[in-house]
Structures are given as structure tokens and as C-alpha cells.
Tab-separated table of C-alpha atoms in Angstrom:
chain	number	residue	atom	x	y	z
A	1	UNK	CA	138.657	-139.114	-28.839
A	2	UNK	CA	142.237	-137.881	-29.595
A	3	UNK	CA	142.018	-139.127	-33.223
A	4	UNK	CA	138.654	-137.566	-33.742
A	5	UNK	CA	139.826	-134.179	-32.433
A	6	UNK	CA	143.037	-134.432	-34.496
A	7	UNK	CA	141.138	-135.265	-37.742
A	8	UNK	CA	138.709	-132.298	-37.019
A	9	UNK	CA	141.553	-129.821	-36.589
A	10	UNK	CA	143.442	-131.039	-39.706
A	11	UNK	CA	140.326	-131.023	-41.714
A	12	UNK	CA	139.501	-127.482	-40.684
A	13	UNK	CA	143.095	-126.360	-41.233
A	14	UNK	CA	143.332	-128.019	-44.749
A	15	UNK	CA	140.019	-126.322	-45.729
A	16	UNK	CA	141.339	-122.773	-44.693
A	17	UNK	CA	144.653	-123.547	-46.418
A	18	UNK	CA	142.857	-124.635	-49.620
A	19	UNK	CA	140.607	-121.488	-49.504
A	20	UNK	CA	143.747	-119.216	-49.249
A	21	UNK	CA	146.317	-120.881	-51.472
A	22	UNK	CA	144.187	-122.003	-54.480
A	23	UNK	CA	143.018	-118.441	-55.143
A	24	UNK	CA	146.576	-117.139	-54.550
A	25	UNK	CA	148.094	-119.599	-56.945
A	26	UNK	CA	145.467	-118.683	-59.639
A	27	UNK	CA	146.026	-115.026	-59.153
A	28	UNK	CA	149.758	-115.392	-59.335
A	29	UNK	CA	149.433	-117.664	-62.556
A	30	UNK	CA	147.252	-114.925	-64.213
A	31	UNK	CA	149.684	-112.175	-63.162
A	32	UNK	CA	152.760	-113.971	-64.670
A	33	UNK	CA	150.929	-114.466	-67.951
A	34	UNK	CA	149.800	-110.962	-68.154
A	35	UNK	CA	153.401	-109.871	-67.233
A	36	UNK	CA	155.015	-111.737	-70.097
A	37	UNK	CA	152.381	-110.596	-72.498
A	38	UNK	CA	152.891	-106.993	-71.654
A	39	UNK	CA	156.750	-107.513	-71.833
A	40	UNK	CA	156.349	-109.009	-75.188
A	41	UNK	CA	154.112	-106.198	-76.417
A	42	UNK	CA	156.551	-103.498	-75.248
A	43	UNK	CA	159.574	-105.268	-76.789
A	44	UNK	CA	157.620	-105.513	-80.191
A	45	UNK	CA	156.802	-101.751	-80.080
A	46	UNK	CA	160.394	-100.839	-79.392
A	47	UNK	CA	161.652	-103.082	-82.298
A	48	UNK	CA	159.024	-101.594	-84.576
A	49	UNK	CA	160.066	-97.997	-83.668
A	50	UNK	CA	163.780	-98.886	-84.476
A	51	UNK	CA	162.767	-100.583	-87.590
A	52	UNK	CA	160.838	-97.538	-88.758
A	53	UNK	CA	163.902	-95.389	-88.142
A	54	UNK	CA	166.293	-97.846	-89.854
A	55	UNK	CA	164.090	-98.214	-93.026
A	56	UNK	CA	163.665	-94.430	-93.370
A	57	UNK	CA	167.403	-93.842	-93.105
A	58	UNK	CA	168.224	-96.623	-95.411
A	59	UNK	CA	170.186	-98.646	-92.745
A	60	UNK	CA	168.690	-101.975	-93.288
A	61	UNK	CA	171.872	-103.910	-92.202
A	62	UNK	CA	171.340	-102.602	-88.736
A	63	UNK	CA	168.143	-104.431	-88.467
A	64	UNK	CA	169.673	-107.932	-88.519
A	65	UNK	CA	172.086	-106.885	-85.500
A	66	UNK	CA	169.139	-105.431	-83.532
A	67	UNK	CA	166.885	-108.475	-84.162
A	68	UNK	CA	169.629	-110.830	-83.085
A	69	UNK	CA	170.334	-108.987	-79.923
A	70	UNK	CA	166.577	-108.634	-79.048
A	71	UNK	CA	166.086	-112.398	-79.653
A	72	UNK	CA	169.087	-113.198	-77.429
A	73	UNK	CA	167.920	-111.011	-74.720
A	74	UNK	CA	164.255	-112.271	-74.551
A	75	UNK	CA	165.059	-115.858	-75.506
A	76	UNK	CA	162.591	-116.011	-78.385
A	77	UNK	CA	162.257	-115.205	-82.086
A	78	UNK	CA	162.043	-111.883	-83.849
A	79	UNK	CA	161.120	-111.320	-87.560
A	80	UNK	CA	160.568	-107.956	-89.442
A	81	UNK	CA	158.406	-107.711	-92.596
A	82	UNK	CA	157.969	-104.918	-95.046
A	83	UNK	CA	154.644	-103.589	-96.219
A	84	UNK	CA	154.395	-106.307	-98.814
A	85	UNK	CA	155.034	-109.087	-96.432
A	86	UNK	CA	158.514	-109.696	-97.409
A	87	UNK	CA	161.071	-110.739	-94.678
A	88	UNK	CA	163.438	-107.971	-93.909
A	89	UNK	CA	165.178	-109.503	-91.020
A	90	UNK	CA	164.940	-112.569	-88.713
A	91	UNK	CA	166.782	-113.906	-85.700
A	92	UNK	CA	166.288	-117.582	-86.766
A	93	UNK	CA	166.332	-119.140	-90.257
A	94	UNK	CA	162.930	-119.792	-91.673
A	95	UNK	CA	161.896	-122.454	-94.368
A	96	UNK	CA	160.261	-121.256	-97.515
A	97	UNK	CA	156.900	-122.476	-96.318
A	98	UNK	CA	157.235	-120.550	-93.114
A	99	UNK	CA	158.150	-117.468	-95.155
A	100	UNK	CA	155.049	-117.673	-97.313
A	101	UNK	CA	152.709	-118.395	-94.365
A	102	UNK	CA	154.150	-115.713	-92.100
A	103	UNK	CA	152.186	-112.787	-93.740
A	104	UNK	CA	148.973	-114.589	-93.593
A	105	UNK	CA	148.935	-115.029	-89.918
A	106	UNK	CA	146.371	-113.108	-88.097
A	107	UNK	CA	148.546	-110.981	-85.768
A	108	UNK	CA	150.865	-110.202	-88.755
A	109	UNK	CA	147.928	-109.263	-90.989
A	110	UNK	CA	146.574	-106.927	-88.339
A	111	UNK	CA	149.967	-105.274	-87.951
A	112	UNK	CA	150.329	-104.778	-91.734
A	113	UNK	CA	146.999	-103.081	-91.812
A	114	UNK	CA	148.254	-100.550	-89.372
A	115	UNK	CA	145.887	-101.266	-86.423
A	116	UNK	CA	147.053	-99.997	-83.032
A	117	UNK	CA	145.997	-103.135	-81.083
A	118	UNK	CA	148.280	-106.032	-80.944
A	119	UNK	CA	147.060	-109.532	-81.451
A	120	UNK	CA	148.322	-112.312	-79.224
A	121	UNK	CA	148.212	-115.792	-80.304
A	122	UNK	CA	149.701	-119.051	-78.792
A	123	UNK	CA	150.790	-122.059	-80.909
A	124	UNK	CA	152.531	-125.275	-80.247
A	125	UNK	CA	155.971	-125.366	-82.056
A	126	UNK	CA	158.222	-128.399	-81.258
A	127	UNK	CA	156.051	-129.284	-78.203
A	128	UNK	CA	156.741	-125.995	-76.560
A	129	UNK	CA	153.959	-123.306	-76.127
A	130	UNK	CA	154.763	-119.993	-77.833
A	131	UNK	CA	153.331	-116.599	-77.288
A	132	UNK	CA	153.154	-114.581	-80.532
A	133	UNK	CA	152.965	-110.801	-80.581
A	134	UNK	CA	152.887	-108.499	-83.656
A	135	UNK	CA	153.094	-104.828	-83.811
A	136	UNK	CA	152.891	-102.412	-86.928
A	137	UNK	CA	155.951	-100.377	-88.246
A	138	UNK	CA	154.817	-96.889	-89.077
A	139	UNK	CA	156.697	-94.000	-90.587
A	140	UNK	CA	158.391	-91.701	-88.114
A	141	UNK	CA	155.980	-89.033	-86.944
A	142	UNK	CA	152.975	-91.022	-88.117
A	143	UNK	CA	149.951	-91.788	-86.107
A	144	UNK	CA	150.427	-95.424	-85.089
A	145	UNK	CA	147.177	-97.392	-85.292
A	146	UNK	CA	145.235	-94.486	-86.910
A	147	UNK	CA	144.064	-96.724	-89.564
A	148	UNK	CA	143.921	-94.037	-92.349
A	149	UNK	CA	147.196	-95.390	-94.132
A	150	UNK	CA	148.912	-98.654	-94.673
A	151	UNK	CA	151.745	-99.564	-92.365
A	152	UNK	CA	155.206	-99.818	-93.702
A	153	UNK	CA	155.821	-103.217	-92.139
A	154	UNK	CA	155.316	-105.424	-89.146
A	155	UNK	CA	157.290	-106.870	-86.188
A	156	UNK	CA	156.568	-110.305	-84.915
A	157	UNK	CA	157.941	-111.628	-81.635
A	158	UNK	CA	157.368	-115.253	-80.466
A	159	UNK	CA	158.248	-116.234	-76.801
A	160	UNK	CA	158.287	-119.696	-75.355
A	161	UNK	CA	155.920	-119.893	-72.378
A	162	UNK	CA	157.690	-122.902	-70.677
A	163	UNK	CA	159.534	-120.328	-68.555
A	164	UNK	CA	156.337	-118.957	-67.339
A	165	UNK	CA	155.082	-122.435	-66.699
A	166	UNK	CA	158.180	-123.237	-64.562
A	167	UNK	CA	157.724	-120.088	-62.503
A	168	UNK	CA	153.996	-120.954	-61.895
A	169	UNK	CA	154.957	-124.506	-61.104
A	170	UNK	CA	157.542	-123.343	-58.538
A	171	UNK	CA	154.971	-121.069	-56.930
A	172	UNK	CA	152.560	-123.983	-56.676
A	173	UNK	CA	155.191	-126.181	-55.167
A	174	UNK	CA	156.112	-123.337	-52.715
A	175	UNK	CA	152.358	-123.087	-51.876
A	176	UNK	CA	152.019	-126.864	-51.305
A	177	UNK	CA	155.171	-126.893	-49.151
A	178	UNK	CA	153.817	-124.120	-47.116
A	179	UNK	CA	150.513	-125.848	-46.700
A	180	UNK	CA	152.183	-129.109	-45.705
A	181	UNK	CA	154.337	-127.287	-43.169
A	182	UNK	CA	151.350	-125.546	-41.724
A	183	UNK	CA	149.410	-128.852	-41.497
A	184	UNK	CA	152.326	-130.402	-39.848
A	185	UNK	CA	152.448	-127.624	-37.321
A	186	UNK	CA	148.768	-127.750	-36.745
A	187	UNK	CA	148.877	-131.516	-36.338
A	188	UNK	CA	151.512	-131.278	-33.652
A	189	UNK	CA	149.635	-128.525	-31.834
A	190	UNK	CA	146.288	-130.231	-32.266
A	191	UNK	CA	147.717	-133.592	-31.069
A	192	UNK	CA	149.082	-131.900	-27.933
A	193	UNK	CA	145.760	-130.228	-27.427
A	194	UNK	CA	143.824	-133.304	-28.025
A	195	UNK	CA	145.921	-135.237	-25.615
A	196	UNK	CA	145.533	-132.575	-22.999
A	197	UNK	CA	141.792	-132.331	-23.446
A	198	UNK	CA	141.287	-136.057	-23.851
A	199	UNK	CA	143.376	-137.318	-20.852
A	200	UNK	CA	140.876	-136.576	-18.193
A	201	UNK	CA	137.982	-137.840	-20.461
A	202	UNK	CA	139.882	-141.216	-20.691
A	203	UNK	CA	140.374	-141.195	-17.049
A	204	UNK	CA	136.582	-140.572	-16.520
A	205	UNK	CA	135.827	-143.354	-18.900
A	206	UNK	CA	138.101	-145.904	-16.995
A	207	UNK	CA	136.557	-144.807	-13.692
A	208	UNK	CA	133.108	-145.119	-15.133
A	209	UNK	CA	133.666	-148.608	-16.420
A	210	UNK	CA	135.221	-149.601	-13.107
A	211	UNK	CA	132.313	-148.377	-11.229
A	212	UNK	CA	129.829	-150.017	-13.641
A	213	UNK	CA	131.678	-153.393	-13.099
A	214	UNK	CA	131.090	-153.091	-9.407
A	215	UNK	CA	134.493	-151.960	-8.407
A	216	UNK	CA	135.409	-149.018	-6.231
A	217	UNK	CA	135.707	-145.922	-8.446
A	218	UNK	CA	139.092	-144.280	-8.215
A	219	UNK	CA	138.821	-140.350	-7.827
A	220	UNK	CA	139.556	-138.643	-11.055
A	221	UNK	CA	142.096	-135.773	-11.066
A	222	UNK	CA	140.401	-132.461	-11.618
A	223	UNK	CA	143.650	-130.354	-12.105
A	224	UNK	CA	143.999	-130.846	-15.795
A	225	UNK	CA	141.876	-130.328	-18.946
A	226	UNK	CA	139.380	-127.818	-20.090
A	227	UNK	CA	137.271	-126.014	-17.311
A	228	UNK	CA	134.189	-128.092	-18.362
A	229	UNK	CA	135.953	-131.418	-18.111
A	230	UNK	CA	137.335	-130.438	-14.695
A	231	UNK	CA	133.741	-129.540	-13.628
A	232	UNK	CA	132.419	-132.847	-14.928
A	233	UNK	CA	135.335	-134.808	-13.096
A	234	UNK	CA	134.465	-133.057	-9.908
A	235	UNK	CA	130.719	-133.875	-10.304
A	236	UNK	CA	131.622	-137.514	-11.125
A	237	UNK	CA	133.770	-137.773	-7.944
A	238	UNK	CA	130.962	-136.497	-5.898
A	239	UNK	CA	128.496	-138.894	-7.462
A	240	UNK	CA	130.922	-141.908	-7.086
A	241	UNK	CA	131.543	-141.081	-3.456
A	242	UNK	CA	127.833	-140.736	-2.668
A	243	UNK	CA	127.037	-143.978	-4.597
A	244	UNK	CA	129.783	-145.773	-2.682
A	245	UNK	CA	128.333	-144.463	0.558
A	246	UNK	CA	124.788	-145.703	-0.417
A	247	UNK	CA	126.184	-149.077	-1.421
A	248	UNK	CA	128.001	-149.379	1.847
A	249	UNK	CA	124.882	-148.442	3.669
A	250	UNK	CA	122.871	-151.004	1.764
A	251	UNK	CA	125.411	-153.731	2.427
A	252	UNK	CA	125.429	-152.848	6.101
A	253	UNK	CA	121.621	-152.959	6.143
A	254	UNK	CA	121.390	-156.273	4.411
A	255	UNK	CA	124.049	-157.780	6.784
A	256	UNK	CA	122.326	-156.371	9.864
A	257	UNK	CA	118.806	-157.071	8.832
A	258	UNK	CA	119.809	-160.824	7.991
A	259	UNK	CA	120.602	-161.201	11.720
A	260	UNK	CA	118.260	-158.684	13.399
A	261	UNK	CA	115.061	-159.765	11.614
A	262	UNK	CA	115.560	-163.555	11.514
A	263	UNK	CA	116.029	-163.991	15.187
A	264	UNK	CA	112.928	-162.145	16.478
A	265	UNK	CA	110.781	-163.931	13.894
A	266	UNK	CA	112.096	-167.268	14.836
A	267	UNK	CA	111.498	-166.483	18.580
A	268	UNK	CA	108.027	-165.111	17.791
A	269	UNK	CA	107.117	-168.243	15.919
A	270	UNK	CA	108.500	-170.462	18.749
A	271	UNK	CA	106.438	-168.481	21.347
A	272	UNK	CA	103.251	-169.026	19.203
A	273	UNK	CA	103.876	-172.673	18.987
A	274	UNK	CA	104.313	-172.920	22.810
A	275	UNK	CA	101.020	-171.110	23.271
A	276	UNK	CA	99.221	-173.853	21.530
A	277	UNK	CA	98.733	-176.268	24.589
A	278	UNK	CA	97.196	-173.465	26.631
A	279	UNK	CA	95.048	-172.080	23.904
A	280	UNK	CA	91.273	-172.647	23.952
A	281	UNK	CA	89.903	-174.769	21.125
A	282	UNK	CA	88.096	-171.830	19.594
A	283	UNK	CA	91.161	-169.633	19.499
A	284	UNK	CA	93.455	-172.295	17.973
A	285	UNK	CA	92.379	-171.140	14.449
A	286	UNK	CA	93.559	-167.671	15.068
A	287	UNK	CA	96.722	-168.924	16.545
A	288	UNK	CA	97.429	-171.117	13.372
A	289	UNK	CA	96.759	-168.172	11.216
A	290	UNK	CA	99.295	-166.063	13.259
A	291	UNK	CA	101.833	-168.829	12.804
A	292	UNK	CA	101.148	-168.930	9.111
A	293	UNK	CA	101.571	-165.106	8.817
A	294	UNK	CA	104.817	-165.409	10.824
A	295	UNK	CA	106.099	-168.032	8.301
A	296	UNK	CA	105.081	-165.659	5.435
A	297	UNK	CA	106.921	-162.733	6.997
A	298	UNK	CA	109.951	-164.838	7.415
A	299	UNK	CA	109.893	-165.784	3.611
A	300	UNK	CA	109.258	-162.072	2.795
A	301	UNK	CA	112.391	-161.092	4.712
A	302	UNK	CA	114.359	-163.809	2.995
A	303	UNK	CA	113.171	-162.600	-0.428
A	304	UNK	CA	113.927	-158.988	0.347
A	305	UNK	CA	117.325	-159.821	1.616
A	306	UNK	CA	118.042	-161.927	-1.469
A	307	UNK	CA	117.069	-158.972	-3.710
A	308	UNK	CA	119.249	-156.648	-1.709
A	309	UNK	CA	122.256	-159.026	-2.090
A	310	UNK	CA	121.592	-159.428	-5.755
A	311	UNK	CA	121.472	-155.720	-6.443
A	312	UNK	CA	124.572	-155.131	-4.365
A	313	UNK	CA	126.415	-158.005	-6.085
A	314	UNK	CA	128.382	-157.249	-9.322
A	315	UNK	CA	129.329	-160.824	-10.083
A	316	UNK	CA	130.046	-161.343	-13.841
A	317	UNK	CA	128.163	-164.301	-15.526
A	318	UNK	CA	130.080	-167.594	-16.076
A	319	UNK	CA	129.569	-170.892	-17.636
A	320	UNK	CA	127.078	-173.102	-15.689
A	321	UNK	CA	126.005	-176.738	-16.464
A	322	UNK	CA	122.285	-176.061	-16.329
A	323	UNK	CA	121.559	-179.711	-17.107
A	324	UNK	CA	123.217	-180.993	-14.095
A	325	UNK	CA	121.779	-178.149	-11.953
A	326	UNK	CA	118.250	-179.186	-13.161
A	327	UNK	CA	118.873	-182.847	-12.246
A	328	UNK	CA	120.103	-181.835	-8.729
A	329	UNK	CA	117.059	-179.658	-8.011
A	330	UNK	CA	114.843	-182.441	-9.488
A	331	UNK	CA	116.200	-184.822	-6.855
A	332	UNK	CA	115.707	-182.244	-4.109
A	333	UNK	CA	112.157	-181.253	-4.938
A	334	UNK	CA	110.868	-184.609	-5.946
A	335	UNK	CA	110.050	-185.952	-2.489
A	336	UNK	CA	108.042	-182.635	-1.587
A	337	UNK	CA	106.047	-182.925	-4.857
A	338	UNK	CA	105.323	-186.527	-4.167
A	339	UNK	CA	103.940	-185.662	-0.737
A	340	UNK	CA	101.494	-183.272	-2.350
A	341	UNK	CA	100.490	-185.937	-4.996
A	342	UNK	CA	102.084	-183.872	-7.831
A	343	UNK	CA	104.438	-185.399	-10.394
A	344	UNK	CA	107.669	-183.588	-11.184
A	345	UNK	CA	109.124	-184.529	-14.655
A	346	UNK	CA	112.453	-183.516	-16.063
A	347	UNK	CA	113.302	-183.363	-19.652
A	348	UNK	CA	117.074	-182.683	-19.620
A	349	UNK	CA	118.596	-182.443	-23.265
A	350	UNK	CA	122.163	-181.898	-24.082
A	351	UNK	CA	122.229	-178.112	-24.271
A	352	UNK	CA	125.745	-177.498	-22.944
A	353	UNK	CA	126.546	-174.725	-20.595
A	354	UNK	CA	124.792	-171.314	-20.121
A	355	UNK	CA	126.146	-167.987	-18.746
A	356	UNK	CA	124.697	-167.096	-15.404
A	357	UNK	CA	125.909	-165.422	-12.150
A	358	UNK	CA	126.866	-167.992	-9.396
A	359	UNK	CA	123.797	-169.458	-7.898
A	360	UNK	CA	121.229	-167.772	-10.094
A	361	UNK	CA	119.954	-170.960	-11.903
A	362	UNK	CA	119.457	-172.731	-8.517
A	363	UNK	CA	117.393	-169.775	-7.057
A	364	UNK	CA	115.449	-169.396	-10.292
A	365	UNK	CA	114.491	-173.088	-10.187
A	366	UNK	CA	113.582	-173.102	-6.407
A	367	UNK	CA	111.247	-170.081	-6.986
A	368	UNK	CA	109.668	-171.461	-10.056
A	369	UNK	CA	109.144	-174.945	-8.664
A	370	UNK	CA	107.770	-173.488	-5.375
A	371	UNK	CA	105.189	-171.370	-7.312
A	372	UNK	CA	104.213	-174.312	-9.495
A	373	UNK	CA	103.791	-176.707	-6.508
A	374	UNK	CA	101.545	-174.032	-4.743
A	375	UNK	CA	99.221	-173.684	-7.664
A	376	UNK	CA	99.200	-177.357	-8.936
A	377	UNK	CA	96.150	-179.484	-7.947
A	378	UNK	CA	96.717	-183.114	-6.700
A	379	UNK	CA	97.164	-185.605	-9.517
A	380	UNK	CA	98.747	-182.960	-11.961
A	381	UNK	CA	102.166	-182.854	-13.387
A	382	UNK	CA	104.975	-180.172	-13.287
A	383	UNK	CA	107.564	-180.395	-16.021
A	384	UNK	CA	111.068	-179.052	-16.230
A	385	UNK	CA	112.483	-178.916	-19.867
A	386	UNK	CA	115.602	-177.484	-21.443
A	387	UNK	CA	115.548	-176.368	-25.084
A	388	UNK	CA	117.915	-174.690	-27.489
A	389	UNK	CA	116.305	-171.646	-28.998
A	390	UNK	CA	117.133	-170.141	-32.483
A	391	UNK	CA	119.765	-167.513	-32.570
A	392	UNK	CA	118.400	-163.971	-31.739
A	393	UNK	CA	119.327	-160.956	-33.779
A	394	UNK	CA	118.326	-158.490	-31.162
A	395	UNK	CA	117.375	-159.372	-27.724
A	396	UNK	CA	114.799	-157.308	-25.709
A	397	UNK	CA	117.626	-156.439	-23.279
A	398	UNK	CA	119.979	-155.033	-25.848
A	399	UNK	CA	121.295	-152.400	-23.428
A	400	UNK	CA	123.317	-155.229	-21.821
A	401	UNK	CA	126.808	-155.250	-23.432
A	402	UNK	CA	127.010	-158.982	-23.481
A	403	UNK	CA	123.845	-159.282	-25.619
A	404	UNK	CA	124.942	-157.073	-28.500
A	405	UNK	CA	126.236	-159.872	-30.519
A	406	UNK	CA	123.695	-160.667	-33.182
A	407	UNK	CA	124.908	-164.312	-33.516
A	408	UNK	CA	124.308	-165.216	-29.755
A	409	UNK	CA	122.365	-168.429	-29.069
A	410	UNK	CA	120.185	-169.154	-26.164
A	411	UNK	CA	118.908	-171.922	-23.889
A	412	UNK	CA	115.297	-171.852	-22.605
A	413	UNK	CA	114.422	-173.371	-19.265
A	414	UNK	CA	110.742	-174.224	-19.027
A	415	UNK	CA	108.749	-174.881	-15.829
A	416	UNK	CA	105.166	-175.816	-16.836
A	417	UNK	CA	102.374	-176.589	-14.447
A	418	UNK	CA	98.720	-177.587	-14.885
A	419	UNK	CA	97.273	-175.099	-12.413
A	420	UNK	CA	94.634	-172.365	-13.028
A	421	UNK	CA	97.157	-170.150	-15.054
A	422	UNK	CA	96.933	-166.475	-15.580
A	423	UNK	CA	95.347	-164.003	-17.855
A	424	UNK	CA	97.346	-161.830	-20.028
A	425	UNK	CA	96.944	-158.786	-17.836
A	426	UNK	CA	97.997	-160.910	-14.838
A	427	UNK	CA	101.040	-162.281	-16.681
A	428	UNK	CA	102.095	-158.570	-17.433
A	429	UNK	CA	102.107	-157.780	-13.795
A	430	UNK	CA	103.440	-161.028	-12.326
A	431	UNK	CA	106.960	-159.844	-12.031
A	432	UNK	CA	106.106	-156.718	-9.967
A	433	UNK	CA	107.128	-156.821	-6.386
A	434	UNK	CA	104.454	-157.828	-3.871
A	435	UNK	CA	101.872	-158.459	-6.517
A	436	UNK	CA	99.753	-161.549	-6.100
A	437	UNK	CA	97.175	-162.889	-8.337
A	438	UNK	CA	93.566	-162.661	-7.137
A	439	UNK	CA	92.584	-165.927	-5.528
A	440	UNK	CA	96.235	-166.985	-4.886
A	441	UNK	CA	96.869	-169.422	-2.102
A	442	UNK	CA	97.741	-167.887	1.221
A	443	UNK	CA	101.369	-167.822	2.245
A	444	UNK	CA	102.882	-166.262	-0.748
A	445	UNK	CA	104.901	-163.013	-0.603
A	446	UNK	CA	104.681	-161.764	-4.266
A	447	UNK	CA	108.568	-161.705	-4.372
A	448	UNK	CA	109.399	-164.939	-6.083
A	449	UNK	CA	108.792	-164.132	-9.743
A	450	UNK	CA	110.292	-160.671	-9.294
A	451	UNK	CA	113.485	-162.335	-7.841
A	452	UNK	CA	113.491	-164.775	-10.787
A	453	UNK	CA	113.305	-161.963	-13.301
A	454	UNK	CA	116.232	-159.872	-11.533
A	455	UNK	CA	118.289	-163.034	-11.530
A	456	UNK	CA	117.664	-163.674	-15.227
A	457	UNK	CA	118.523	-160.062	-16.099
A	458	UNK	CA	121.732	-160.186	-14.031
A	459	UNK	CA	122.746	-163.206	-16.025
A	460	UNK	CA	122.048	-161.604	-19.298
A	461	UNK	CA	118.743	-163.343	-20.098
A	462	UNK	CA	115.111	-162.872	-19.688
A	463	UNK	CA	112.070	-164.293	-17.835
A	464	UNK	CA	108.756	-164.647	-19.671
A	465	UNK	CA	105.397	-166.131	-18.785
A	466	UNK	CA	103.200	-168.006	-21.278
A	467	UNK	CA	99.972	-169.686	-21.209
A	468	UNK	CA	100.591	-173.551	-21.202
A	469	UNK	CA	98.857	-175.917	-23.552
A	470	UNK	CA	97.468	-177.830	-20.522
A	471	UNK	CA	95.714	-174.636	-19.217
A	472	UNK	CA	98.456	-173.776	-16.599
A	473	UNK	CA	101.396	-171.507	-16.720
A	474	UNK	CA	104.633	-171.939	-18.827
A	475	UNK	CA	107.491	-170.054	-17.032
A	476	UNK	CA	110.300	-169.540	-19.445
A	477	UNK	CA	113.754	-168.290	-18.351
A	478	UNK	CA	115.945	-167.566	-21.452
A	479	UNK	CA	119.799	-167.672	-20.709
A	480	UNK	CA	122.664	-166.959	-23.090
A	481	UNK	CA	124.591	-170.017	-24.293
A	482	UNK	CA	128.292	-170.212	-23.330
A	483	UNK	CA	129.084	-171.323	-26.816
A	484	UNK	CA	130.720	-168.402	-28.611
A	485	UNK	CA	129.428	-169.112	-32.112
A	486	UNK	CA	126.547	-170.788	-33.740
A	487	UNK	CA	126.659	-173.435	-36.489
A	488	UNK	CA	127.360	-172.153	-40.127
A	489	UNK	CA	124.414	-171.154	-42.139
A	490	UNK	CA	122.820	-174.095	-44.043
A	491	UNK	CA	124.224	-176.687	-41.639
A	492	UNK	CA	122.009	-178.067	-38.891
A	493	UNK	CA	123.308	-177.698	-35.311
A	494	UNK	CA	123.859	-180.545	-32.992
A	495	UNK	CA	120.687	-182.605	-32.436
A	496	UNK	CA	119.406	-182.476	-28.884
A	497	UNK	CA	119.208	-185.916	-27.480
A	498	UNK	CA	116.422	-186.209	-25.180
A	499	UNK	CA	117.235	-187.807	-21.855
A	500	UNK	CA	114.811	-190.192	-20.375
A	501	UNK	CA	112.035	-188.372	-18.447
A	502	UNK	CA	112.526	-188.396	-14.710
A	503	UNK	CA	109.222	-188.598	-12.855
A	504	UNK	CA	108.799	-188.078	-9.092
């Protein structure tokens, strides 16, 4: 933020300086040129008046001295011609060619014609720009520039304009130095102001990241910075304090509920079971239904507590050997599947490690396998399979910071059953809390798939339901691979070696 503020202030200051200094430099350059032109014109008229008096009085020798003095004073060249264009006096020697061409110059011709206006011309002589001014020499008492009689001569003055260029160049350098000094001062002040304004914002950013990562937010100082930033910091402190209070309350509720709810439910189930010997034969169905609902309530409490602990936890995803976990869960669930006459098959390929929060893959598999067993008819097969998916350019959960890399690769965990399956509308609602499909077996809570999706999201992945080719349901949990890079383009990645199928 400091760099952006500094760049903004410097850009604005540079724009203002350019708008002020460029017109000032242009105006000064024009004024210098006009000043030297006016000075040369005045000098030419003065020499022309002296020449008219000298010629009338027959003092031609005085012209050479006056011309030399004038040329030395102005640093240029002076030449005086008579009415026929012959050279009367000059401050510098001229070649024969220059003497012949001098009367034919535009400004000299205009002066010999007696025009009152002076003609200014610039020419390049020896690589130096010269300014040429000519004025007519008229008889004393005559009307200069009247145009009714021919002038008695002309005076031509040439001045080098390199002196003017040096002056203009010095002014431009002075303006540039002034602009750089102003920009330096603005940069120092802008940097101090940007640091002053950006310090509380950086503190807010650090506190926000700390709070987002699950840590305890440190109160941000509200005594520095602009009033708006101080107000924002005060609002953040109040929000962080309230959020911390709510999280503490939730943690306390989860801890207390785990003890306060489990014990009464276990005691209630025990009492119901103790009532069975004293219950009439006709009422035992209702008693069994009450025991079943008690078990369902216990599982619902467990699911809600698991979600509460998951939402409260801020554990970062880490590398997990998903193949080893699948093999371990297969060994655990295989006997239960066998008792229900359902085969549990594992296809565990070499997919490496995935990123997941601790314990997430185990809970995901337990919930998916429990659902698959509940809906699988006897004699059917439930399969667990790991697949490497193609690199994804943009994941649906692109708001997660660890999914922003466009070259991330993924591992798909499939749990497929041969049950009745779900319609597209049912699959779109299957992850809602407490939602159960019509005709679902009794005993479910509607929290298993919701917990699976939340665990997948917390690990940086996604949970999706597809229709299986066998008519059942294909539950896919996509988790990010722990490998940082995918194979180079055009080269095949490592071939997945299929492990022998493990069948329960």
C-alpha cells in the first residue's frame, strides 16, 4: 500500500509540475527570442541614423570606427551599404562572393527600397545560428519608411543566437532542477504520510490473517492513522472480540454437550433394554422401535458434535498417505460387510500423498462406507478406488487460497455401491443437513454426507455424487495431491500400478 500511495502522490506532483514548468519554459524561450530581435532592431536603427549623419557630413571614416565598436559591443557583425549596394564599412572582412551577394539578400533589398519595416532572417554560418536584421539609411529629416523615395543606404546586423540558446538551456535546466527538488520533497512527505496511513492497515491485515488462520486476534492499536482507519480498527477489535466470545461459547458447548448428552442417552438405552423381560409380547415392537430411535439420536448427537468440532478446528491440511488409510479402513469394515453378505473391494493404486486435515480421510471413509452398507442389497459389491485426476485449471472452490495454483493435481477417492441410487434432484440435496432420501432405511440421521463435504472442503477438496454404472451411487471425494508440480507438458506422468483387488 505504501508503494501505491507513493506512486500516486509522485504521479500527481509530476503532472502538476509538467503543467506548470513546460508552459513557463516555452514562454521564457519566446521572450528571450523577442528580446534579442528587438535589441538587434534598435541597434540597427541607431547605426542607420549615425550612418545617415556621417554620409551627409562627409565623414565616412567615422563609420568604420562606429561599426567596429558596435560589433564588439553586441558580439555580432555589422555592415553598411550605400544606395547602390556598395559596401561602405564592415566590422569583419568579407569575400568577393559575399560582397556581391549581400545587396541581393531579402532584408538588405527591403532596406534599400526604404521600407520602414525590418526583415528578420536566420541562417546557418559556420554551424552557428545567426539572426539577421536590416534597417534603411535615410537622409536626415526624411520620413523613414515613407516609401516615396529611395533610401541612401542600408545597415545589416547579424547576431549569433547561441547565446540565447545557452540562456534558454540554463532556464530549462533550472526548471528541471526545481522540478526534481520538488519531487524529492514530495516523495519524502508522501513516504512519511503513506507509512503513517499504511501502518494501521498493515496491522489490520496481520490481525485478519491471524484470525482467519484460527489464531487469537491481537487487538489493533486505534491511536494512529487517519480517522477512517482508526474507526475501522475499532470496529475490527469489537468484531474479533465478539467472534472470540462466540467461538469460546461454541467450544464450551461442544465440550459440555459431549458429556451431558452421551450419558443420559446411554442410560436411557440401558433402561429400555432392562424393560424387555417385563414387557408384554405385543409391546415389544414399540420397545424395539424406542431403542432404535435412541441409537439414532446417539448417532445424531455424535454427528453434530463432530461438525461443531470441525467448524471450531483451524488445523491446516498436511500430507496424508491415503492408500494406507484406505487399506486400514478396508480391514476394519470388511468383517461387518461380510456379515451383511456384501463384498467390499479395494483398488488402491500408487497415488502418493494427499493434503487433508488430520483424521479427515478416516471420517470420510467411515461415513461413505456406512451409507454404502446401509443401501447395498445382499450379494452386491461396494468398491473403494483411488485415481489420479487430470490437473485442474480452476477448481470450484477457487476461494480457498491453497487452490489458486492452476497446475495443482488431484486424487479422487471413489466409493461405489450397487444400491438403488439417487435421482439428480436427490443428489443435489444429499449434502444438506438432516436431509434423507425418500424411502431411506431407518436409523439414518442425514448428517453423514454433510460431514463428508465439510471435511473435504476443510482439506481443500470437494465431494461429489454421481450415478454409478451399476445403477447405484458413486461418491467421489477429490483431494489435492501433496506433489507440488505436475509432469512437464508432453511427458506422461507416472503410470498408476493397480494393486491386487482386496475382497471382503
